[in-house]
XYZ file of C-alpha atoms in Angstrom:
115
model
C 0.000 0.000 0.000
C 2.576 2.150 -0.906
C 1.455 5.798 -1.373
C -2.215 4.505 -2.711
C -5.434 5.627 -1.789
C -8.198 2.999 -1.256
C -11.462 3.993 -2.290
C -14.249 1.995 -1.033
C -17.302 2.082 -3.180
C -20.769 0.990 -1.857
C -21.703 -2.499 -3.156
C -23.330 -5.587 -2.307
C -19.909 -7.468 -1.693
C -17.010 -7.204 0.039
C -13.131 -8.296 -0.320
C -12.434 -11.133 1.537
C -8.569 -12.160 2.276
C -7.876 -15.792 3.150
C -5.037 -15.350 5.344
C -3.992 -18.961 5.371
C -3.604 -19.197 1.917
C -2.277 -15.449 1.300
C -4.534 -15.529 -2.099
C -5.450 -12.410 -3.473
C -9.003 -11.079 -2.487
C -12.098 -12.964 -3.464
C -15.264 -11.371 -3.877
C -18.405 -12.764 -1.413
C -21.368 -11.984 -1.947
C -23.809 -10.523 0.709
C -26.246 -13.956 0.137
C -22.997 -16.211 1.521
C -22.000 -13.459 3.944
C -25.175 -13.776 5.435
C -25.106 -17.474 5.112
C -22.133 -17.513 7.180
C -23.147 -15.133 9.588
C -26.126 -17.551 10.215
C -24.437 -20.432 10.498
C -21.907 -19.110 12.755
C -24.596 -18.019 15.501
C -26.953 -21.317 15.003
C -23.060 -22.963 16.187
C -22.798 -20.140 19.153
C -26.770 -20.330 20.372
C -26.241 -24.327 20.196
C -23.197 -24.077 22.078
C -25.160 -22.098 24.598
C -27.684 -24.007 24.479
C -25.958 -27.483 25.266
C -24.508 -25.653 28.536
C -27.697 -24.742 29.678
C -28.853 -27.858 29.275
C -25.811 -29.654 30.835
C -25.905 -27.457 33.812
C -29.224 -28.563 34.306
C -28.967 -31.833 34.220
C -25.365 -31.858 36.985
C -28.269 -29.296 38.899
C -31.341 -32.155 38.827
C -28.377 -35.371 39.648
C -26.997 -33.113 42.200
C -30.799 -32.403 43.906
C -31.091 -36.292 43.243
C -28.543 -37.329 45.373
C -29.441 -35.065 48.232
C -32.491 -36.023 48.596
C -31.328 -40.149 48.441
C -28.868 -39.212 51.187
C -31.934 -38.008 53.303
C -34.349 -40.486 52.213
C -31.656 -42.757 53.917
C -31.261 -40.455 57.182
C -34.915 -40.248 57.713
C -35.512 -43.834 56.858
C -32.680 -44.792 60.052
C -34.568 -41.811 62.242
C -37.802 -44.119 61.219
C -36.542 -47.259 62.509
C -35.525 -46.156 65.777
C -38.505 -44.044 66.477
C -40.358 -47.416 65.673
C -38.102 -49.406 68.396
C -38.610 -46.578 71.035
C -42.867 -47.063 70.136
C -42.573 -51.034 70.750
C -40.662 -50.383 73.641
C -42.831 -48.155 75.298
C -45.497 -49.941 74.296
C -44.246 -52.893 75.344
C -46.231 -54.934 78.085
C -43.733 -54.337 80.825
C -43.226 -50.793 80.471
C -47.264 -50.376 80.725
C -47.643 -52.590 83.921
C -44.414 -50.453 85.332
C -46.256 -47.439 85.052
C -49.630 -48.396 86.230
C -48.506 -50.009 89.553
C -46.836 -46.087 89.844
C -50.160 -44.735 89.054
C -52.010 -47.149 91.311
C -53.652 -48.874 87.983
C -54.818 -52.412 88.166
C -56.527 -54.186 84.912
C -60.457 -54.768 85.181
C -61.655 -57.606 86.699
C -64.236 -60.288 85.773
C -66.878 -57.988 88.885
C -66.367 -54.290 86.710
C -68.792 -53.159 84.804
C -68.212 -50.117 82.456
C -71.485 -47.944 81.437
C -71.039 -46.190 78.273
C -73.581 -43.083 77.928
């Protein structure tokens, strides 16, 4: 560009350099330019879009696993809440604490009236 002027005229296409192959300018037309452009942002919003997508998924396995990790807590909490209910309601424990309460079971002579 020694000592020369460019002069850009308005037109439909536009000079395109290849710099890997250091060819002389090829013309492109605005139809393949915007061909391009297209296909170069249906690449980017799929890109995008496949993040999204994979962060949801780690988000759902990760929610997933929580909640098995507390199924398995409250399923232990379950199981000894059930052994403290049998052995409270076991018949010992009863017949312990009525002979503190001055209890005795009904005999054959006791009659109960329902109104």
């Amino acid at each position: 560009m020694n000592n020369k002027t460019l002069i850009y005229k308005p037109s439909v296409d536009y000079y395109h350099t290849n710099k890997k192959t250091n060819a002389k300018s090829e013309i492109v037309s605005l139809k393949e330019r915007v061909k391009i452009f297209l296909e170069n942002l249906l690449i980017l919003l799929l890109g995008i879009s496949i993040f999204v997508l994979s962060v949801g998924i780690a988000y759902n396995t990760y929610i997933l696993a929580k909640l098995k990790v507390k199924k398995l807590s409250l399923l232990k909490e379950n199981k000894a809440l059930r052994k403290e209910y049998q052995y409270l309601t076991s018949r010992e424990v009863v017949l312990k604490k009525a002979k503190k309460l001055n209890l005795y079971p009904p005999q054959k002579g006791d009659l109960i009236k329902l109104k």
